[in-house]
């Protein structure tokens, strides 16, 4: 890629279990397949799901003699200082040091945030070029973005998280005049509950104008998005991992969802390819 600074993708949502780590892994492998140089940072020091996913990938590739593309993974340790101000300064320095190194060496840096508000997560939001927030198909999840009127879905009040993104946007604009492309993607949409699906769609359509994000279709609820975790694989890897013969129609549909998501993200240097069922 001709750009001289890596594009930073942050997976953020102050809620656990919405699909940040799962989506991160699928985005990472999609980018790797297109030969981008990708670095990852897992800021969820408690669960480390992304880190574990990638570890599983390394182990599986080794034990099965597979040449799978790998991202380079980095960790940021928490500060061991005692005072809050010292902790913040120390973490800011660690963060800046790591990022300045990664910006120069990679095309993409993918940062996976925990489902809570931490200092590192705030720093990550402040440098995001693309912020991806997966939400499950429920009004409980939408409530994390804004409170809406029950009848017409008009925004009544922004949530804490939206305010935080707003702060990050201001910080970013002041720092380098950059902007954050905030994308809210639906995750785990069910094919069964058409009514709820339509309502959530209406609410998100209303919300995107008021809260200034782009709302994209995202991913359906599918076993294939979770069952490959122990092997560290995604369905984007099928051709490279001898899993091809197990490909079903649902898998083909899932691949199309992933490609659609990658297109919708509108990332620099990403060139869409024609989807073929055989691939
Ligand atoms: N589209 C999906 N279909 C099925 N299961 C999913 C999907 N997205 C995520 N999951 C599962 O939901 C759980 C939470 O996902 P995860 O990516 O760990 O969320 P987060 O990182 O936001 O906490 C995991 O068990 C994961 O395998
Ligand atoms: Mg996670």
Coordinates of N, CA, C and O and ligand atoms in Angstrom, one line a residue, residues 15-22 47 49 187-188 219-222 225-226, ligand 1:
X15 N -19.5 -3.3 25.7 CA -20.4 -4.5 26.1 C -19.7 -5.7 25.6 O -19.2 -5.8 24.5
X16 N -19.6 -6.7 26.5 CA -19.0 -8.0 26.2 C -20.0 -8.8 25.3 O -21.2 -8.6 25.4
X17 N -19.4 -9.6 24.5 CA -20.2 -10.6 23.8 C -21.0 -10.1 22.6 O -21.9 -10.7 22.1
X18 N -20.6 -8.9 22.1 CA -21.3 -8.4 20.9 C -20.6 -8.8 19.6 O -21.2 -8.7 18.5
X19 N -19.4 -9.4 19.7 CA -18.8 -9.9 18.5 C -17.5 -9.2 18.0 O -17.1 -9.3 16.9
X20 N -17.0 -8.4 18.9 CA -15.8 -7.6 18.6 C -14.6 -8.6 18.1 O -14.0 -8.4 17.1
X21 N -14.3 -9.5 19.0 CA -13.1 -10.4 18.7 C -13.3 -11.3 17.5 O -12.4 -11.4 16.7
X22 N -14.5 -11.8 17.4 CA -14.9 -12.7 16.3 C -14.8 -11.9 15.0 O -14.1 -12.3 14.0
X47 N -9.8 -11.4 29.0 CA -10.3 -12.5 28.1 C -9.3 -12.9 27.1 O -9.1 -14.1 26.7
X49 N -9.4 -12.9 23.9 CA -10.0 -13.8 22.9 C -9.3 -13.7 21.6 O -9.0 -14.7 21.0
X187 N -24.7 -7.8 14.2 CA -24.1 -9.1 14.3 C -25.1 -10.1 14.9 O -26.0 -9.7 15.6
X188 N -25.0 -11.4 14.5 CA -25.8 -12.5 14.9 C -27.3 -12.2 14.6 O -28.2 -12.6 15.4
X219 N -23.1 -9.4 10.0 CA -23.1 -10.9 10.0 C -24.3 -11.5 10.6 O -24.9 -11.0 11.6
X220 N -24.8 -12.6 10.1 CA -25.9 -13.4 10.6 C -25.4 -14.3 11.8 O -24.2 -14.5 12.0
X221 N -26.3 -14.9 12.4 CA -26.0 -15.9 13.5 C -25.7 -17.2 12.8 O -26.6 -17.8 12.1
X222 N -24.4 -17.6 12.8 CA -24.0 -18.8 12.2 C -23.0 -19.6 13.0 O -22.0 -19.0 13.5
X225 N -19.1 -19.1 12.4 CA -18.4 -18.0 13.0 C -17.8 -18.3 14.3 O -16.9 -17.6 14.8
X226 N -18.2 -19.4 15.0 CA -17.7 -19.7 16.3 C -17.0 -21.0 16.3 O -16.1 -21.2 17.1
Ligands
LIG1 N1 -22.1 -14.0 13.9 C1 -22.0 -14.9 14.9 N2 -22.6 -16.1 14.8 C2 -22.5 -17.0 15.9 N3 -21.8 -16.8 17.0 C3 -21.2 -15.6 17.1 C4 -21.2 -14.6 16.1 N4 -20.4 -13.6 16.5 C5 -19.9 -13.9 17.7 N5 -20.4 -15.1 18.1 C6 -20.1 -15.8 19.4 O1 -20.6 -14.9 20.4 C7 -19.7 -14.9 21.5 C8 -19.2 -13.5 21.8 O2 -18.4 -13.1 20.7 P1 -17.0 -12.3 20.9 O3 -16.5 -12.1 19.5 O4 -16.1 -12.9 21.9 O5 -17.6 -10.9 21.5 P2 -16.8 -9.7 22.2 O6 -15.4 -9.7 21.7 O7 -17.5 -8.5 21.8 O8 -16.9 -9.9 23.7 C9 -18.6 -15.9 21.2 O9 -19.0 -17.1 21.8 C10 -18.6 -16.0 19.7 O10 -18.2 -17.2 19.2

